[in-house]
């Protein structure tokens, strides 16, 4: 496991990092947690001419809620920071459900949420969570910053719309209008396994009624799937069994799984539906308990 | 006052493992820790295709890279008659491909360079022109009339069949089936798995032209066999070859065979006259080295309605990959498959077996089992469960009726093995009591009414261990004995060397305990060394749970030789005749005058300073031990599970293990072996397999696809013991290294099948992935026969 030769740079500011990117003609890669990039390089699936290690840039390891409830996750916030976060536990139920099931404890100590979004692995857990929450990233390049919705960011397996000279600075979850509810269920073969199927359901509740909903699917298509129609079908319902069946059905139809050694396409669709139902029922139950 | 055996670390002491001192501190000395002056590094270029003709290999760009010292290809080896090597199963295996590649990951070329990065760059620069051929990934395809011939290199080989073999009494078995009230039939596949030791393979070959000596540091479980093989294949004088097996990061059978990397590193060192290091990466290890299992069963049982087994028929189809290189020392083509049903008193039995070549990695039957015993016991226990259910009989009761009784030993099995001891019924009853069998059956009924699926699975088995006696077992003609050499120094401290080779089993700890038991020398005063052919006595190495049954016996026997000599010295020191000397642990005394005595340590110093007239000085000896029979431990494993009917996911509720491995030398180590084995059993049942897609691509050549369970999902194990000493082993031990790996998987599978029993399902092939279980539940049919994975566009 020996990577090809590469140049290593460790800038201390975002501007320096962008300048290095801009000068590299698309031959450079940002190194965040390294938990996806380093294995790819060791297998020589990736052979960037230059690595730009952003771990020395101060002030990117945050995650916090703004006064209005907007939740921000800096580019160097690790999976483990989120797993242990009280803020997350208190205000972001879908994320809190996902944090402990991303990879394994070793990987979580170094891997980053933003890196996971930029890596655009169809089996990445965070992307579906963010899609279900209507989240976005803030990208910065030589000409300044722009926001990109996560559902637009990923445009294929391991492909994003980021320009060669852009860095993702942070991920953003918009403030909720209603009460946030949600969950993430992942079928994995063992701890640290990528999802055979992952389902993120996020909802904003006003009383017992869904005012807004999002569903993201992991591992059942060439990229993260935004099951918008399924999510839309939940709006206005109180997550009763019939509404959940409809959403489950629509989500299963939105999935584009392949048969492989993890399971048949039909089975994966079936699990998508089952998980949508289970998360929905769980939201509905906890709503009743709170009331 | 006799010594307290536990205090001196003798038999039965759960002494901490002495080797852990260095392992825990990171001070082990593994192959990759060894650095020699002037050492070069070798990397292997592997075939991306499963089956293809090699049109040409252009290595010029690799030679041109600064720092590349040599590129070795099949043609270069062929010029030295080294392109092919013999296997341990009397076949041949390509070292580097010349004509064709026959499996994905096959070794095509090697690059030797100043550092491993450059060597890897060199591999990437080699251009190989392949002409793809249709790949064969299972026995059905291999036997198809129009199947392409994989081994067109072999004269006289006109099909993909490696062997046809049979054993047992065909007519007697036919008669038993004719008399049967019920015939129970089941088909299944035991999937390909891999030992995947955490350390992959590697070697450092160091040929010194000035001394003509070849030293090879090598990850091998059997250094002496390797020395013999190198002497025979490379035609080097045996005394000029030194094989050193350093600390091993696990073996599990993976480090028994000879791999191309070893061979080419040796050749490269001879050609370049510099040390050449080859360290395999994990993917290389998973994709190309000795796997386990990959065998299909058609099993039939002839049953009487009262539950008695009248006869058993088995047919197996084994998939050997591209070269028949099973590392197994028996004369039997499917190893010890016919040790199945040894714990049951069955009437007649007949086994037919066919082996085939496929375009998959060779080197089978490894992975913590004695040569197909794992498959034999798995098939047996799955057949037993199906038979019980066909008879409508309780699975525990069915076993109880058929298990060999305590007073039936020695028991000759219909396939010719001789089991000699055990308390099978007692083990079963202890297991049932521990799990709360009757209670669980009630709970299961209750749960079912509420739509929950609980199940219980039992697996009882005895397995043959030891891979010796020399009458029936040999490797390339070398008999399967083992050896020990003991040197007691002047101050009573000792050095013990054996022909075995520890890879995590804890020999450095347990061998010293046997010496302590036999001589009363505290275990901590005994240094144990293994693995260096220049110092260790000749032995056949460690696999097949054979260390304790064979080398361990040699340790006891050499200790007894030392004691016999010490007794003569004691008589001399105490000025009495030998007949008047009595032995208690660590001390000789005068019969009738117990106060007059000398310790073993006092005898040791006398051996060098005050020996009787005419006695050779010193206190050293060796022993070669040829076991009279295999050893037969027994185990009863019981698992309870809950299956989620909606997703097919199953969770283990409890696992109870009752092991009778005879006398336990170090109970802590024994328990560690059982827990490790059950963990592997759970992995095979639940998640682990190497499969192939239709193009022959190996799915399972990395740890994202080939799953090792973590502490998180591995269930807890409740261990119990029964001790029936082995009647022929000097200290009554039977071996424990593999029992749980062998007997464990069926307990888990039986439990899941039991849980979903109402669906009318008899079999789901391992691993019992959720989608397979779900399919079985919803469709109500078996999920057997592992077709190649179809990948949809
Ligand atoms: C054994 C193992 C198991 C895993 N299991 C899972 C799992 O179950 N679920 C899961 O979701 N993930 C899993 N992962 C992946 C893990 O979550 C990674 O941490 C994550 O995908 C990438 O984050 P990183 O910070 O490590 O990114 P890196 O590896 O450093 O980078 C990944 C890619 O994103 C780019 N990148 C990173 N940060 C930025 C940025 N700020 N701006 C622009 N581009 C950037 C890099 O250039 C690179 O192309 C696993 C990884 C391993 C090794």
mmCIF file of C-alpha atoms and ligand atoms in Angstrom, chain A residues 21 28-40 51 54-55 60 75-79 101-104 107-108 110-121 123-127 162 166-170 184 186 188 190 192-195 218, chain B residues 703-704, ligand 1:
data_model
loop_
_atom_site.group_PDB
_atom_site.id
_atom_site.type_symbol
_atom_site.label_atom_id
_atom_site.label_comp_id
_atom_site.label_asym_id
_atom_site.label_seq_id
_atom_site.Cartn_x
_atom_site.Cartn_y
_atom_site.Cartn_z
ATOM 1 C CA UNK A 21 -5.459 25.039 -5.268
ATOM 2 C CA UNK A 28 -4.353 19.147 -6.037
ATOM 3 C CA UNK A 29 -6.584 17.672 -3.335
ATOM 4 C CA UNK A 30 -7.613 19.042 0.015
ATOM 5 C CA UNK A 31 -6.689 16.760 2.902
ATOM 6 C CA UNK A 32 -9.135 16.999 5.796
ATOM 7 C CA UNK A 33 -9.551 13.895 7.978
ATOM 8 C CA UNK A 34 -7.905 11.763 5.315
ATOM 9 C CA UNK A 35 -10.220 8.863 6.041
ATOM 10 C CA UNK A 36 -11.370 8.578 2.449
ATOM 11 C CA UNK A 37 -8.540 10.239 0.568
ATOM 12 C CA UNK A 38 -5.598 8.389 2.162
ATOM 13 C CA UNK A 39 -7.029 4.902 1.524
ATOM 14 C CA UNK A 40 -7.742 5.897 -2.093
ATOM 15 C CA UNK A 51 -1.989 17.378 -1.051
ATOM 16 C CA UNK A 54 -5.969 22.045 5.931
ATOM 17 C CA UNK A 55 -5.595 20.621 9.430
ATOM 18 C CA UNK A 60 -12.467 25.544 11.275
ATOM 19 C CA UNK A 75 -14.636 22.018 7.776
ATOM 20 C CA UNK A 76 -12.483 20.527 10.537
ATOM 21 C CA UNK A 77 -15.296 19.458 12.843
ATOM 22 C CA UNK A 78 -14.770 15.712 13.280
ATOM 23 C CA UNK A 79 -17.445 13.015 13.297
ATOM 24 C CA UNK A 101 -23.181 4.987 13.137
ATOM 25 C CA UNK A 102 -20.816 6.724 10.725
ATOM 26 C CA UNK A 103 -17.802 4.422 10.289
ATOM 27 C CA UNK A 104 -16.073 3.239 13.468
ATOM 28 C CA UNK A 107 -12.391 6.833 11.689
ATOM 29 C CA UNK A 108 -14.758 9.150 13.539
ATOM 30 C CA UNK A 110 -10.341 12.070 12.325
ATOM 31 C CA UNK A 111 -12.984 12.120 9.603
ATOM 32 C CA UNK A 112 -14.986 15.287 9.011
ATOM 33 C CA UNK A 113 -18.593 15.892 8.046
ATOM 34 C CA UNK A 114 -17.621 18.429 5.415
ATOM 35 C CA UNK A 115 -15.019 16.047 3.999
ATOM 36 C CA UNK A 116 -17.659 13.368 3.808
ATOM 37 C CA UNK A 117 -19.958 15.677 1.810
ATOM 38 C CA UNK A 118 -17.107 16.658 -0.538
ATOM 39 C CA UNK A 119 -16.149 13.030 -1.014
ATOM 40 C CA UNK A 120 -19.685 12.369 -2.372
ATOM 41 C CA UNK A 121 -19.586 8.665 -1.688
ATOM 42 C CA UNK A 123 -22.638 5.296 0.726
ATOM 43 C CA UNK A 124 -21.699 8.331 2.834
ATOM 44 C CA UNK A 125 -24.125 8.787 5.698
ATOM 45 C CA UNK A 126 -23.879 12.533 6.223
ATOM 46 C CA UNK A 127 -24.991 13.505 2.745
ATOM 47 C CA UNK A 162 -17.085 22.317 -6.480
ATOM 48 C CA UNK A 166 -12.885 25.958 -4.188
ATOM 49 C CA UNK A 167 -12.787 24.815 -0.587
ATOM 50 C CA UNK A 168 -15.855 23.904 1.425
ATOM 51 C CA UNK A 169 -15.635 26.031 4.540
ATOM 52 C CA UNK A 170 -18.643 24.815 6.442
ATOM 53 C CA UNK A 184 -31.422 7.847 10.829
ATOM 54 C CA UNK A 186 -28.622 2.198 8.770
ATOM 55 C CA UNK A 188 -24.798 -2.414 8.102
ATOM 56 C CA UNK A 190 -21.012 -4.822 11.190
ATOM 57 C CA UNK A 192 -17.638 0.422 10.594
ATOM 58 C CA UNK A 193 -19.346 -0.960 7.522
ATOM 59 C CA UNK A 194 -20.726 1.352 4.896
ATOM 60 C CA UNK A 195 -24.498 1.278 4.641
ATOM 61 C CA UNK A 218 -27.783 6.212 1.490
ATOM 62 C CA UNK B 703 -11.632 -5.319 4.715
ATOM 63 C CA UNK B 704 -14.563 -3.264 3.500
HETATM 64 C C1 LIG C 1 -12.847 2.059 7.606
HETATM 65 C C2 LIG C 1 -13.690 3.218 7.180
HETATM 66 C C3 LIG C 1 -15.057 3.115 7.333
HETATM 67 C C4 LIG C 1 -15.862 4.162 6.948
HETATM 68 N N1 LIG C 1 -17.198 4.028 7.110
HETATM 69 C C5 LIG C 1 -17.995 5.057 6.785
HETATM 70 C C6 LIG C 1 -19.402 4.981 6.977
HETATM 71 O O1 LIG C 1 -19.925 3.987 7.468
HETATM 72 N N2 LIG C 1 -20.154 6.019 6.616
HETATM 73 C C7 LIG C 1 -19.595 7.161 6.087
HETATM 74 O O2 LIG C 1 -20.325 8.080 5.800
HETATM 75 N N3 LIG C 1 -18.287 7.266 5.912
HETATM 76 C C8 LIG C 1 -17.471 6.256 6.244
HETATM 77 N N4 LIG C 1 -16.121 6.380 6.048
HETATM 78 C C9 LIG C 1 -15.597 7.613 5.434
HETATM 79 C C10 LIG C 1 -15.370 8.655 6.516
HETATM 80 O O3 LIG C 1 -16.585 9.103 7.023
HETATM 81 C C11 LIG C 1 -14.568 9.840 5.992
HETATM 82 O O4 LIG C 1 -14.154 10.477 7.109
HETATM 83 C C12 LIG C 1 -15.302 10.847 5.148
HETATM 84 O O5 LIG C 1 -15.905 10.247 4.050
HETATM 85 C C13 LIG C 1 -14.343 11.870 4.549
HETATM 86 O O6 LIG C 1 -13.976 12.825 5.484
HETATM 87 P P1 LIG C 1 -12.448 13.204 5.691
HETATM 88 O O7 LIG C 1 -12.426 14.419 6.524
HETATM 89 O O8 LIG C 1 -11.732 12.051 6.192
HETATM 90 O O9 LIG C 1 -12.025 13.591 4.195
HETATM 91 P P2 LIG C 1 -10.709 13.315 3.378
HETATM 92 O O10 LIG C 1 -10.445 11.871 3.249
HETATM 93 O O11 LIG C 1 -9.604 14.153 3.879
HETATM 94 O O12 LIG C 1 -11.176 13.878 1.987
HETATM 95 C C14 LIG C 1 -12.164 13.258 1.218
HETATM 96 C C15 LIG C 1 -12.382 14.008 -0.102
HETATM 97 O O13 LIG C 1 -13.025 15.251 0.140
HETATM 98 C C16 LIG C 1 -12.182 16.330 -0.245
HETATM 99 N N5 LIG C 1 -12.311 17.359 0.805
HETATM 100 C C17 LIG C 1 -12.208 17.157 2.133
HETATM 101 N N6 LIG C 1 -12.454 18.285 2.802
HETATM 102 C C18 LIG C 1 -12.688 19.220 1.864
HETATM 103 C C19 LIG C 1 -13.013 20.599 1.938
HETATM 104 N N7 LIG C 1 -13.143 21.226 3.120
HETATM 105 N N8 LIG C 1 -13.211 21.261 0.780
HETATM 106 C C20 LIG C 1 -13.105 20.630 -0.405
HETATM 107 N N9 LIG C 1 -12.807 19.333 -0.533
HETATM 108 C C21 LIG C 1 -12.600 18.627 0.590
HETATM 109 C C22 LIG C 1 -10.801 15.749 -0.339
HETATM 110 O O14 LIG C 1 -10.009 16.455 -1.241
HETATM 111 C C23 LIG C 1 -11.087 14.346 -0.803
HETATM 112 O O15 LIG C 1 -11.309 14.334 -2.175
HETATM 113 C C24 LIG C 1 -15.288 5.348 6.411
HETATM 114 C C25 LIG C 1 -13.919 5.436 6.261
HETATM 115 C C26 LIG C 1 -13.115 4.385 6.638
HETATM 116 C C27 LIG C 1 -11.636 4.511 6.471
#
